[in-house]
PDB file of C-alpha atoms in Angstrom:
ATOM      1  CA  MET A   1       3.745 -11.513 -18.772  1.00 62.00           C
ATOM      2  CA  GLU A   2       3.604 -15.258 -18.406  1.00 60.00           C
ATOM      3  CA  ASN A   3       0.501 -17.247 -19.290  1.00 61.00           C
ATOM      4  CA  SER A   4      -0.748 -16.964 -15.732  1.00 63.00           C
ATOM      5  CA  GLY A   5      -4.180 -18.531 -16.046  1.00 64.00           C
ATOM      6  CA  SER A   6      -7.379 -16.691 -15.294  1.00 65.00           C
ATOM      7  CA  ALA A   7      -8.601 -15.418 -11.952  1.00 76.00           C
ATOM      8  CA  ASN A   8     -12.245 -15.184 -11.001  1.00 85.00           C
ATOM      9  CA  PRO A   9     -13.096 -11.682  -9.735  1.00 85.00           C
ATOM     10  CA  ASP A  10     -14.607 -13.364  -6.679  1.00 90.00           C
ATOM     11  CA  LEU A  11     -11.043 -14.244  -5.615  1.00 94.00           C
ATOM     12  CA  ILE A  12     -11.061 -10.884  -3.820  1.00 95.00           C
ATOM     13  CA  PHE A  13     -13.276 -12.370  -1.093  1.00 95.00           C
ATOM     14  CA  SER A  14     -10.677 -15.044  -0.348  1.00 95.00           C
ATOM     15  CA  LEU A  15      -7.827 -12.554  -0.437  1.00 96.00           C
ATOM     16  CA  ARG A  16      -9.490 -10.194   2.050  1.00 96.00           C
ATOM     17  CA  ARG A  17      -9.288 -12.948   4.668  1.00 96.00           C
ATOM     18  CA  VAL A  18      -5.499 -12.743   4.350  1.00 97.00           C
ATOM     19  CA  THR A  19      -5.270  -9.073   5.322  1.00 97.00           C
ATOM     20  CA  GLU A  20      -7.979  -9.555   7.947  1.00 97.00           C
ATOM     21  CA  ARG A  21      -5.944 -12.302   9.617  1.00 96.00           C
ATOM     22  CA  ALA A  22      -2.836 -10.121   9.520  1.00 96.00           C
ATOM     23  CA  ALA A  23      -4.681  -7.171  11.071  1.00 96.00           C
ATOM     24  CA  CYS A  24      -6.106  -9.344  13.844  1.00 96.00           C
ATOM     25  CA  ALA A  25      -2.660 -10.783  14.550  1.00 94.00           C
ATOM     26  CA  ALA A  26      -1.204  -7.264  14.801  1.00 94.00           C
ATOM     27  CA  PHE A  27      -3.965  -6.133  17.186  1.00 93.00           C
ATOM     28  CA  ASN A  28      -2.139  -7.346  20.296  1.00 90.00           C
ATOM     29  CA  TRP A  29       0.813  -5.048  19.566  1.00 90.00           C
ATOM     30  CA  ILE A  30      -1.097  -1.800  19.069  1.00 92.00           C
ATOM     31  CA  GLY A  31       0.420   0.815  21.385  1.00 91.00           C
ATOM     32  CA  ARG A  32       2.982  -1.587  22.845  1.00 88.00           C
ATOM     33  CA  GLY A  33       6.084  -0.109  21.193  1.00 79.00           C
ATOM     34  CA  ASP A  34       7.165  -3.338  19.477  1.00 75.00           C
ATOM     35  CA  GLY A  35       6.871  -3.222  15.705  1.00 74.00           C
ATOM     36  CA  GLN A  36       9.088  -6.245  15.128  1.00 83.00           C
ATOM     37  CA  ASP A  37       7.012  -8.795  17.049  1.00 86.00           C
ATOM     38  CA  GLY A  38       3.766  -7.267  15.819  1.00 87.00           C
ATOM     39  CA  GLY A  39       4.980  -7.325  12.230  1.00 88.00           C
ATOM     40  CA  ARG A  40       6.212 -10.888  12.555  1.00 91.00           C
ATOM     41  CA  ALA A  41       2.858 -12.044  13.923  1.00 92.00           C
ATOM     42  CA  ALA A  42       1.037 -10.299  11.061  1.00 93.00           C
ATOM     43  CA  LEU A  43       3.387 -11.799   8.465  1.00 93.00           C
ATOM     44  CA  ASP A  44       2.976 -15.321   9.896  1.00 94.00           C
ATOM     45  CA  ALA A  45      -0.802 -14.873   9.798  1.00 95.00           C
ATOM     46  CA  MET A  46      -0.618 -13.747   6.151  1.00 95.00           C
ATOM     47  CA  ARG A  47       1.472 -16.746   5.143  1.00 95.00           C
ATOM     48  CA  SER A  48      -0.899 -19.134   6.915  1.00 95.00           C
ATOM     49  CA  ALA A  49      -4.024 -17.586   5.401  1.00 96.00           C
ATOM     50  CA  LEU A  50      -2.555 -17.538   1.886  1.00 96.00           C
ATOM     51  CA  ALA A  51      -2.036 -21.301   2.124  1.00 95.00           C
ATOM     52  CA  ASP A  52      -5.829 -21.585   1.923  1.00 95.00           C
ATOM     53  CA  VAL A  53      -6.133 -19.418  -1.212  1.00 96.00           C
ATOM     54  CA  ASP A  54      -6.067 -21.011  -4.672  1.00 95.00           C
ATOM     55  CA  ILE A  55      -3.203 -18.985  -6.165  1.00 96.00           C
ATOM     56  CA  ASP A  56       0.433 -19.775  -6.905  1.00 97.00           C
ATOM     57  CA  ALA A  57       2.064 -16.476  -5.945  1.00 96.00           C
ATOM     58  CA  ILE A  58       5.662 -15.247  -5.991  1.00 95.00           C
ATOM     59  CA  VAL A  59       6.710 -12.289  -3.847  1.00 94.00           C
ATOM     60  CA  VAL A  60       7.977  -9.502  -6.100  1.00 90.00           C
ATOM     61  CA  ILE A  61       9.101  -7.167  -3.323  1.00 80.00           C
ATOM     62  CA  GLY A  62      10.635  -8.307  -0.057  1.00 65.00           C
ATOM     63  CA  GLU A  63      13.147  -7.532   2.680  1.00 57.00           C
ATOM     64  CA  ALA A  64      12.244  -4.751   5.072  1.00 54.00           C
ATOM     65  CA  GLY A  65      14.153  -1.509   5.394  1.00 52.00           C
ATOM     66  CA  LYS A  66      15.839  -0.492   8.633  1.00 50.00           C
ATOM     67  CA  GLY A  67      13.331  -0.106  11.465  1.00 51.00           C
ATOM     68  CA  GLU A  68      10.460  -1.568   9.452  1.00 60.00           C
ATOM     69  CA  ALA A  69       8.349  -4.560  10.395  1.00 60.00           C
ATOM     70  CA  PRO A  70       9.333  -7.932   8.868  1.00 73.00           C
ATOM     71  CA  GLN A  71       8.480  -8.586   5.217  1.00 78.00           C
ATOM     72  CA  PRO A  72       8.434 -11.774   3.151  1.00 83.00           C
ATOM     73  CA  THR A  73      11.523 -12.585   1.091  1.00 85.00           C
ATOM     74  CA  ARG A  74      11.678 -11.548  -2.555  1.00 86.00           C
ATOM     75  CA  GLY A  75      11.071 -14.675  -4.633  1.00 91.00           C
ATOM     76  CA  GLU A  76       9.260 -16.464  -1.789  1.00 93.00           C
ATOM     77  CA  ARG A  77       6.373 -18.649  -2.970  1.00 95.00           C
ATOM     78  CA  LEU A  78       3.039 -18.171  -1.224  1.00 95.00           C
ATOM     79  CA  GLY A  79      -0.370 -19.715  -1.616  1.00 96.00           C
ATOM     80  CA  ARG A  80      -0.656 -23.133  -3.282  1.00 95.00           C
ATOM     81  CA  PRO A  81       2.135 -24.192  -5.643  1.00 92.00           C
ATOM     82  CA  GLY A  82       0.551 -25.702  -8.734  1.00 92.00           C
ATOM     83  CA  ALA A  83      -2.629 -23.602  -8.571  1.00 94.00           C
ATOM     84  CA  ALA A  84      -3.900 -22.512 -11.993  1.00 94.00           C
ATOM     85  CA  PHE A  85      -3.600 -18.772 -11.281  1.00 95.00           C
ATOM     86  CA  LYS A  86       0.089 -17.853 -11.372  1.00 96.00           C
ATOM     87  CA  ALA A  87       0.498 -14.529  -9.620  1.00 97.00           C
ATOM     88  CA  ASP A  88       2.853 -11.799  -8.506  1.00 97.00           C
ATOM     89  CA  ILE A  89       2.203 -10.602  -4.975  1.00 96.00           C
ATOM     90  CA  ALA A  90       3.274  -7.623  -2.891  1.00 94.00           C
ATOM     91  CA  VAL A  91       2.361  -7.423   0.782  1.00 92.00           C
ATOM     92  CA  ASP A  92       2.921  -5.210   3.782  1.00 91.00           C
ATOM     93  CA  PRO A  93       1.663  -6.984   6.905  1.00 92.00           C
ATOM     94  CA  VAL A  94       1.867  -3.711   8.884  1.00 91.00           C
ATOM     95  CA  GLU A  95       1.878  -0.586   6.718  1.00 89.00           C
ATOM     96  CA  GLY A  96       2.480   2.274   9.115  1.00 83.00           C
ATOM     97  CA  THR A  97       4.516   0.411  11.757  1.00 82.00           C
ATOM     98  CA  SER A  98       5.211   3.634  13.642  1.00 78.00           C
ATOM     99  CA  TYR A  99       1.456   4.260  13.843  1.00 79.00           C
ATOM    100  CA  MET A 100       0.765   0.819  15.261  1.00 87.00           C
ATOM    101  CA  VAL A 101       3.451   0.790  17.942  1.00 86.00           C
ATOM    102  CA  ARG A 102       2.331   4.190  19.254  1.00 87.00           C
ATOM    103  CA  GLY A 103      -1.359   3.364  19.042  1.00 84.00           C
ATOM    104  CA  LEU A 104      -1.939   6.045  16.400  1.00 82.00           C
ATOM    105  CA  THR A 105      -4.267   6.076  13.414  1.00 82.00           C
ATOM    106  CA  ASN A 106      -3.850   4.721   9.889  1.00 85.00           C
ATOM    107  CA  ALA A 107      -1.964   1.411  10.304  1.00 91.00           C
ATOM    108  CA  LEU A 108      -3.064  -1.122   7.677  1.00 94.00           C
ATOM    109  CA  ALA A 109      -2.451  -4.699   6.571  1.00 95.00           C
ATOM    110  CA  VAL A 110      -2.112  -4.486   2.779  1.00 96.00           C
ATOM    111  CA  MET A 111      -1.781  -6.871  -0.167  1.00 96.00           C
ATOM    112  CA  ALA A 112      -1.864  -6.631  -3.964  1.00 97.00           C
ATOM    113  CA  VAL A 113      -2.025  -9.533  -6.423  1.00 97.00           C
ATOM    114  CA  ALA A 114      -1.582  -9.495 -10.209  1.00 97.00           C
ATOM    115  CA  PRO A 115      -0.880 -12.019 -12.992  1.00 96.00           C
ATOM    116  CA  ARG A 116       2.679 -13.396 -13.005  1.00 96.00           C
ATOM    117  CA  GLY A 117       5.086 -10.916 -14.585  1.00 96.00           C
ATOM    118  CA  ALA A 118       2.721  -7.938 -14.341  1.00 97.00           C
ATOM    119  CA  MET A 119       4.314  -6.195 -11.331  1.00 96.00           C
ATOM    120  CA  MET A 120       7.401  -4.047 -11.614  1.00 94.00           C
ATOM    121  CA  ASN A 121      10.437  -5.596  -9.939  1.00 89.00           C
ATOM    122  CA  PRO A 122      12.151  -2.665  -8.219  1.00 87.00           C
ATOM    123  CA  ALA A 123      15.412  -4.581  -7.712  1.00 80.00           C
ATOM    124  CA  PRO A 124      17.053  -3.687  -4.346  1.00 89.00           C
ATOM    125  CA  ALA A 125      15.226  -0.372  -3.885  1.00 91.00           C
ATOM    126  CA  PHE A 126      13.457   0.305  -0.584  1.00 90.00           C
ATOM    127  CA  TYR A 127      12.226   3.804  -1.499  1.00 95.00           C
ATOM    128  CA  MET A 128      10.572   5.552  -4.426  1.00 97.00           C
ATOM    129  CA  GLU A 129       9.334   9.073  -5.083  1.00 98.00           C
ATOM    130  CA  LYS A 130       5.618   9.067  -5.935  1.00 98.00           C
ATOM    131  CA  PHE A 131       2.901  11.197  -7.439  1.00 98.00           C
ATOM    132  CA  GLY A 132      -0.666   9.944  -7.235  1.00 98.00           C
ATOM    133  CA  THR A 133      -3.980  11.550  -8.094  1.00 98.00           C
ATOM    134  CA  SER A 134      -7.418  10.831  -9.553  1.00 98.00           C
ATOM    135  CA  ALA A 135      -8.592  10.006 -13.075  1.00 97.00           C
ATOM    136  CA  PRO A 136      -9.289  13.564 -14.356  1.00 98.00           C
ATOM    137  CA  ALA A 137      -5.543  14.362 -14.167  1.00 98.00           C
ATOM    138  CA  ARG A 138      -4.353  11.143 -15.801  1.00 98.00           C
ATOM    139  CA  GLY A 139      -1.727  11.837 -18.463  1.00 97.00           C
ATOM    140  CA  LYS A 140      -1.692  15.577 -17.769  1.00 98.00           C
ATOM    141  CA  ILE A 141       1.167  15.801 -15.234  1.00 98.00           C
ATOM    142  CA  ASP A 142       4.836  15.657 -16.220  1.00 98.00           C
ATOM    143  CA  PRO A 143       6.671  14.402 -13.113  1.00 97.00           C
ATOM    144  CA  HIS A 144       9.773  16.395 -14.096  1.00 97.00           C
ATOM    145  CA  TRP A 145       7.903  19.680 -13.718  1.00 98.00           C
ATOM    146  CA  PRO A 146       8.493  21.863 -10.654  1.00 98.00           C
ATOM    147  CA  THR A 147       5.939  21.552  -7.884  1.00 98.00           C
ATOM    148  CA  GLY A 148       4.151  24.785  -8.743  1.00 98.00           C
ATOM    149  CA  LYS A 149       3.476  23.773 -12.356  1.00 98.00           C
ATOM    150  CA  LYS A 150       2.306  20.316 -11.267  1.00 98.00           C
ATOM    151  CA  LEU A 151      -0.219  21.786  -8.870  1.00 98.00           C
ATOM    152  CA  GLU A 152      -1.428  24.435 -11.321  1.00 98.00           C
ATOM    153  CA  THR A 153      -2.063  21.702 -13.911  1.00 98.00           C
ATOM    154  CA  LEU A 154      -3.651  19.433 -11.321  1.00 98.00           C
ATOM    155  CA  ALA A 155      -5.984  22.182 -10.147  1.00 98.00           C
ATOM    156  CA  ALA A 156      -7.093  22.884 -13.720  1.00 98.00           C
ATOM    157  CA  ALA A 157      -7.730  19.181 -14.346  1.00 98.00           C
ATOM    158  CA  LEU A 158      -9.805  18.883 -11.172  1.00 98.00           C
ATOM    159  CA  GLY A 159     -11.689  22.134 -11.759  1.00 98.00           C
ATOM    160  CA  LYS A 160     -10.352  23.735  -8.580  1.00 97.00           C
ATOM    161  CA  ASP A 161      -8.258  26.677  -7.532  1.00 98.00           C
ATOM    162  CA  VAL A 162      -4.747  25.770  -6.383  1.00 98.00           C
ATOM    163  CA  SER A 163      -5.652  27.152  -2.951  1.00 98.00           C
ATOM    164  CA  ASP A 164      -8.365  24.484  -2.676  1.00 98.00           C
ATOM    165  CA  LEU A 165      -5.951  21.574  -3.207  1.00 98.00           C
ATOM    166  CA  THR A 166      -4.866  19.335  -0.307  1.00 98.00           C
ATOM    167  CA  ILE A 167      -1.676  17.316  -0.834  1.00 98.00           C
ATOM    168  CA  PHE A 168      -0.793  14.260   1.275  1.00 97.00           C
ATOM    169  CA  VAL A 169       2.899  14.206   2.267  1.00 97.00           C
ATOM    170  CA  LEU A 170       4.732  11.963   4.722  1.00 94.00           C
ATOM    171  CA  GLU A 171       6.081  14.007   7.619  1.00 93.00           C
ATOM    172  CA  LYS A 172       9.783  13.310   7.104  1.00 94.00           C
ATOM    173  CA  PRO A 173      12.857  15.607   7.167  1.00 96.00           C
ATOM    174  CA  ARG A 174      13.531  14.714   3.511  1.00 97.00           C
ATOM    175  CA  HIS A 175      10.303  16.474   2.533  1.00 98.00           C
ATOM    176  CA  ARG A 176      11.086  19.894   4.008  1.00 98.00           C
ATOM    177  CA  ASP A 177      11.728  21.503   0.607  1.00 98.00           C
ATOM    178  CA  LEU A 178       8.718  19.773  -0.976  1.00 98.00           C
ATOM    179  CA  ILE A 179       6.405  20.985   1.803  1.00 98.00           C
ATOM    180  CA  ASN A 180       7.670  24.542   1.462  1.00 98.00           C
ATOM    181  CA  ALA A 181       7.155  24.398  -2.311  1.00 98.00           C
ATOM    182  CA  ILE A 182       3.576  23.161  -1.920  1.00 98.00           C
ATOM    183  CA  LEU A 183       2.761  25.814   0.663  1.00 98.00           C
ATOM    184  CA  ALA A 184       4.273  28.503  -1.577  1.00 98.00           C
ATOM    185  CA  THR A 185       1.588  27.730  -4.198  1.00 98.00           C
ATOM    186  CA  GLY A 186      -1.185  28.348  -1.674  1.00 98.00           C
ATOM    187  CA  ALA A 187      -2.204  24.681  -1.513  1.00 98.00           C
ATOM    188  CA  ARG A 188      -2.721  22.850   1.775  1.00 98.00           C
ATOM    189  CA  VAL A 189      -0.483  20.048   3.060  1.00 98.00           C
ATOM    190  CA  ALA A 190      -1.848  17.037   4.968  1.00 97.00           C
ATOM    191  CA  LEU A 191       1.122  15.667   6.939  1.00 94.00           C
ATOM    192  CA  TYR A 192       1.209  12.120   8.317  1.00 89.00           C
ATOM    193  CA  PRO A 193       4.233  10.318   9.791  1.00 82.00           C
ATOM    194  CA  ALA A 194       3.416   7.105   7.893  1.00 80.00           C
ATOM    195  CA  GLY A 195       0.707   5.492   5.806  1.00 83.00           C
ATOM    196  CA  ASP A 196       1.248   6.521   2.201  1.00 88.00           C
ATOM    197  CA  VAL A 197      -0.856   3.631   0.837  1.00 93.00           C
ATOM    198  CA  ALA A 198      -3.861   5.292   2.462  1.00 92.00           C
ATOM    199  CA  GLY A 199      -2.658   8.638   1.131  1.00 94.00           C
ATOM    200  CA  ALA A 200      -2.333   7.320  -2.426  1.00 96.00           C
ATOM    201  CA  LEU A 201      -5.776   5.733  -2.360  1.00 95.00           C
ATOM    202  CA  MET A 202      -7.387   8.860  -0.950  1.00 95.00           C
ATOM    203  CA  ALA A 203      -5.703  10.889  -3.679  1.00 97.00           C
ATOM    204  CA  ALA A 204      -7.119   8.584  -6.367  1.00 97.00           C
ATOM    205  CA  ILE A 205     -10.693   8.656  -5.036  1.00 95.00           C
ATOM    206  CA  PRO A 206     -12.532  11.861  -6.009  1.00 92.00           C
ATOM    207  CA  GLY A 207     -14.152  13.695  -3.120  1.00 93.00           C
ATOM    208  CA  SER A 208     -11.951  12.077  -0.466  1.00 94.00           C
ATOM    209  CA  GLY A 209     -10.474  15.365   0.756  1.00 95.00           C
ATOM    210  CA  ILE A 210      -7.008  14.504  -0.590  1.00 97.00           C
ATOM    211  CA  ASP A 211      -6.184  15.682  -4.122  1.00 98.00           C
ATOM    212  CA  ALA A 212      -2.699  14.230  -4.597  1.00 98.00           C
ATOM    213  CA  LEU A 213       0.062  12.241  -2.932  1.00 98.00           C
ATOM    214  CA  MET A 214       3.594  13.589  -3.302  1.00 98.00           C
ATOM    215  CA  GLY A 215       6.984  12.651  -1.882  1.00 98.00           C
ATOM    216  CA  THR A 216       9.168   9.634  -1.190  1.00 98.00           C
ATOM    217  CA  GLY A 217       7.998   6.504   0.626  1.00 94.00           C
ATOM    218  CA  GLY A 218       8.385   2.741   0.590  1.00 91.00           C
ATOM    219  CA  THR A 219       8.726   0.841  -2.685  1.00 91.00           C
ATOM    220  CA  PRO A 220       6.378  -2.031  -1.704  1.00 89.00           C
ATOM    221  CA  GLU A 221       3.737   0.524  -0.771  1.00 92.00           C
ATOM    222  CA  GLY A 222       4.282   2.245  -4.114  1.00 95.00           C
ATOM    223  CA  VAL A 223       3.752  -0.912  -6.161  1.00 95.00           C
ATOM    224  CA  MET A 224       0.665  -1.866  -4.141  1.00 95.00           C
ATOM    225  CA  SER A 225      -0.712   1.654  -4.509  1.00 97.00           C
ATOM    226  CA  ALA A 226      -0.162   1.499  -8.275  1.00 97.00           C
ATOM    227  CA  CYS A 227      -2.167  -1.741  -8.417  1.00 97.00           C
ATOM    228  CA  ALA A 228      -5.092  -0.212  -6.549  1.00 97.00           C
ATOM    229  CA  ILE A 229      -4.984   3.028  -8.502  1.00 98.00           C
ATOM    230  CA  ARG A 230      -4.864   1.261 -11.865  1.00 97.00           C
ATOM    231  CA  ALA A 231      -7.908  -0.751 -10.803  1.00 96.00           C
ATOM    232  CA  ILE A 232      -9.921   2.421 -10.133  1.00 94.00           C
ATOM    233  CA  GLY A 233      -8.568   4.420 -13.071  1.00 95.00           C
ATOM    234  CA  GLY A 234      -6.405   6.996 -11.305  1.00 97.00           C
ATOM    235  CA  GLU A 235      -2.893   8.273 -12.024  1.00 98.00           C
ATOM    236  CA  PHE A 236       0.321   7.069 -10.393  1.00 98.00           C
ATOM    237  CA  LEU A 237       3.924   7.942 -11.277  1.00 98.00           C
ATOM    238  CA  ALA A 238       7.107   6.876  -9.503  1.00 98.00           C
ATOM    239  CA  ARG A 239      10.890   6.832  -9.672  1.00 97.00           C
ATOM    240  CA  ILE A 240      13.412   4.914  -7.600  1.00 97.00           C
ATOM    241  CA  ASP A 241      14.759   7.277  -4.908  1.00 97.00           C
ATOM    242  CA  PRO A 242      17.280   5.607  -2.549  1.00 96.00           C
ATOM    243  CA  GLN A 243      17.502   7.081   0.946  1.00 95.00           C
ATOM    244  CA  LEU A 244      20.193   4.862   2.470  1.00 92.00           C
ATOM    245  CA  GLN A 245      23.862   4.578   1.459  1.00 94.00           C
ATOM    246  CA  THR A 246      23.668   0.806   1.242  1.00 94.00           C
ATOM    247  CA  GLU A 247      20.476   1.052  -0.810  1.00 94.00           C
ATOM    248  CA  ALA A 248      21.983   3.630  -3.168  1.00 95.00           C
ATOM    249  CA  ARG A 249      25.034   1.433  -3.705  1.00 96.00           C
ATOM    250  CA  ALA A 250      22.919  -1.654  -4.398  1.00 95.00           C
ATOM    251  CA  VAL A 251      20.635   0.269  -6.780  1.00 95.00           C
ATOM    252  CA  LYS A 252      23.665   1.616  -8.682  1.00 95.00           C
ATOM    253  CA  GLU A 253      25.217  -1.852  -8.909  1.00 95.00           C
ATOM    254  CA  ALA A 254      21.918  -3.167 -10.281  1.00 94.00           C
ATOM    255  CA  GLY A 255      22.037  -0.565 -13.058  1.00 94.00           C
ATOM    256  CA  VAL A 256      18.779   1.131 -12.049  1.00 93.00           C
ATOM    257  CA  ASP A 257      18.232   4.610 -13.500  1.00 94.00           C
ATOM    258  CA  THR A 258      17.128   6.774 -10.570  1.00 96.00           C
ATOM    259  CA  THR A 259      16.175   9.664 -12.882  1.00 97.00           C
ATOM    260  CA  LYS A 260      13.546   7.645 -14.783  1.00 97.00           C
ATOM    261  CA  TRP A 261       9.907   8.152 -13.881  1.00 98.00           C
ATOM    262  CA  TYR A 262       7.724   5.076 -14.396  1.00 98.00           C
ATOM    263  CA  GLY A 263       4.133   5.403 -15.489  1.00 98.00           C
ATOM    264  CA  ARG A 264       1.328   3.580 -13.744  1.00 98.00           C
ATOM    265  CA  ASP A 265       1.071   0.912 -16.447  1.00 98.00           C
ATOM    266  CA  GLU A 266       4.823   0.255 -16.322  1.00 97.00           C
ATOM    267  CA  ILE A 267       4.602  -0.404 -12.594  1.00 97.00           C
ATOM    268  CA  ILE A 268       1.604  -2.695 -13.007  1.00 97.00           C
ATOM    269  CA  ALA A 269       0.995  -4.049 -16.523  1.00 97.00           C
ATOM    270  CA  SER A 270      -2.424  -5.666 -16.105  1.00 96.00           C
ATOM    271  CA  ASP A 271      -5.976  -4.616 -15.296  1.00 95.00           C
ATOM    272  CA  ASN A 272      -6.564  -8.024 -13.705  1.00 95.00           C
ATOM    273  CA  VAL A 273      -5.384  -6.918 -10.270  1.00 96.00           C
ATOM    274  CA  PHE A 274      -6.659  -7.425  -6.742  1.00 97.00           C
ATOM    275  CA  PHE A 275      -6.037  -5.134  -3.784  1.00 97.00           C
ATOM    276  CA  CYS A 276      -7.019  -5.545  -0.127  1.00 97.00           C
ATOM    277  CA  ALA A 277      -6.328  -3.289   2.840  1.00 97.00           C
ATOM    278  CA  THR A 278      -7.617  -4.003   6.342  1.00 97.00           C
ATOM    279  CA  GLY A 279      -7.483  -1.400   9.088  1.00 96.00           C
ATOM    280  CA  ILE A 280      -5.301  -2.217  12.083  1.00 95.00           C
ATOM    281  CA  THR A 281      -5.865   1.153  13.731  1.00 93.00           C
ATOM    282  CA  THR A 282      -8.667   3.506  12.668  1.00 92.00           C
ATOM    283  CA  GLY A 283      -7.529   5.952   9.994  1.00 87.00           C
ATOM    284  CA  LEU A 284      -8.360   7.975   6.909  1.00 84.00           C
ATOM    285  CA  MET A 285     -10.156   5.152   5.092  1.00 88.00           C
ATOM    286  CA  LEU A 286     -10.927   2.314   7.442  1.00 94.00           C
ATOM    287  CA  GLU A 287     -11.884   1.477  11.003  1.00 95.00           C
ATOM    288  CA  GLY A 288      -9.300  -0.411  13.014  1.00 96.00           C
ATOM    289  CA  VAL A 289      -9.612  -3.841  14.620  1.00 96.00           C
ATOM    290  CA  ASP A 290     -11.940  -4.084  17.590  1.00 96.00           C
ATOM    291  CA  ARG A 291     -11.994  -7.203  19.769  1.00 94.00           C
ATOM    292  CA  THR A 292     -14.480  -8.440  22.331  1.00 93.00           C
ATOM    293  CA  LYS A 293     -14.694 -11.762  24.134  1.00 92.00           C
ATOM    294  CA  SER A 294     -16.807 -13.177  21.299  1.00 94.00           C
ATOM    295  CA  HIS A 295     -15.467 -11.694  18.065  1.00 95.00           C
ATOM    296  CA  TYR A 296     -13.067  -9.503  16.136  1.00 96.00           C
ATOM    297  CA  LYS A 297     -14.584  -6.647  14.150  1.00 97.00           C
ATOM    298  CA  VAL A 298     -12.521  -5.711  11.067  1.00 98.00           C
ATOM    299  CA  GLN A 299     -13.014  -3.431   8.070  1.00 98.00           C
ATOM    300  CA  THR A 300     -11.444  -4.066   4.662  1.00 98.00           C
ATOM    301  CA  MET A 301     -11.263  -2.142   1.401  1.00 97.00           C
ATOM    302  CA  MET A 302     -11.377  -4.523  -1.569  1.00 97.00           C
ATOM    303  CA  ILE A 303     -10.622  -3.410  -5.140  1.00 97.00           C
ATOM    304  CA  THR A 304     -10.984  -5.655  -8.199  1.00 96.00           C
ATOM    305  CA  GLY A 305      -9.408  -4.475 -11.430  1.00 95.00           C
ATOM    306  CA  ALA A 306     -11.436  -6.682 -13.766  1.00 93.00           C
ATOM    307  CA  THR A 307     -14.701  -5.079 -12.633  1.00 93.00           C
ATOM    308  CA  ARG A 308     -13.308  -1.739 -11.346  1.00 93.00           C
ATOM    309  CA  GLU A 309     -15.365  -2.252  -8.219  1.00 94.00           C
ATOM    310  CA  ARG A 310     -14.251  -1.109  -4.810  1.00 95.00           C
ATOM    311  CA  GLN A 311     -16.028  -2.177  -1.664  1.00 95.00           C
ATOM    312  CA  ILE A 312     -15.600  -1.664   2.050  1.00 96.00           C
ATOM    313  CA  LEU A 313     -16.629  -4.727   3.995  1.00 97.00           C
ATOM    314  CA  THR A 314     -17.093  -4.914   7.763  1.00 97.00           C
ATOM    315  CA  SER A 315     -16.665  -8.449   9.120  1.00 96.00           C
ATOM    316  CA  PHE A 316     -17.346  -9.963  12.528  1.00 96.00           C
ATOM    317  CA  ILE A 317     -15.069 -12.958  13.042  1.00 95.00           C
ATOM    318  CA  PRO A 318     -15.720 -15.311  15.981  1.00 94.00           C
ATOM    319  CA  THR A 319     -12.670 -15.363  18.243  1.00 91.00           C
ATOM    320  CA  GLU A 320     -12.591 -19.165  18.279  1.00 88.00           C
ATOM    321  CA  ARG A 321     -11.828 -19.117  14.539  1.00 85.00           C
ATOM    322  CA  LEU A 322      -8.696 -17.112  15.300  1.00 83.00           C
ATOM    323  CA  ALA A 323      -7.613 -18.917  18.440  1.00 68.00           C
ATOM    324  CA  GLY A 324      -4.029 -19.115  17.176  1.00 63.00           C
ATOM    325  CA  VAL A 325      -3.919 -15.370  16.537  1.00 60.00           C
ATOM    326  CA  ALA A 326      -4.736 -14.152  20.024  1.00 53.00           C
ATOM    327  CA  ALA A 327      -1.635 -14.265  22.194  1.00 48.00           C
ATOM    328  CA  ARG A 328      -3.261 -12.427  25.100  1.00 43.00           C
ATOM    329  CA  ASP A 329      -6.671 -12.814  26.677  1.00 38.00           C
ATOM    330  CA  VAL A 330      -9.183 -10.005  26.373  1.00 38.00           C
ATOM    331  CA  ALA A 331      -9.261  -7.995  29.567  1.00 39.00           C
TER     332      ALA A 331
END
């Protein structure tokens, strides 16, 4: 890592305004079937809000996959150039685009920040296979094991029967075999069409009702999840898993080993991390944005690695402070 300067743990309170602004900007597109315009509004709001935060951040992961909402460009500089805290940043202005455009649950605005050089650079990969769970299972799961052995070991680590486990999996055709393998063990599957950041965090928080995250999802979401999970002491493993022909070709040309599983501390190499997620639509962890004539109500999960604290903050933001965000009047 570079000598990135120090970051005050209270920085988290400035960073949460960034995801809050993005969530408020996305509000107008909930249930309107347009993920591109909603994502672009959220991204513009993130960029604008970061200009008020005292960090010099470089985007480690950028460029959206096909059908995804817009993302910042890899290598883009955000925040305040010249600020003492030199940072890596990963953002997803609308995590769960398909949720948002259909007015469904679990859409989030998400951001993770770490000292410069601490975040894994996944090269041109859009997708990675992931395994996430809570602290009692840390170091006890070999990702190369078959699903049955993983879940037997996980159950023992958590002090449960396999039949009492609930595994979060994205509801995608690519996961058909994985789902069948999980069900064959007697464990339950919690299927969601999007939102694996929420799934990873739930898996890492004991007593959440989710015991593990398994399957392939977005690379930016994976790196951000690893940041949050490191901050709270959980386990996260991942390997690059291209799903598109163009992606697979680019990954091969970059010399990336798609058989290698990366440990949590290879994906994020510092405890001095910050993670914020603000609900756009109400979901597993957070309430979604609510707007009246006088204010926006938003709820944000904030995690600070230096203190290992996680907080959920509900904020009421006067609408006049976000006049540029609201493109439509409240009915």
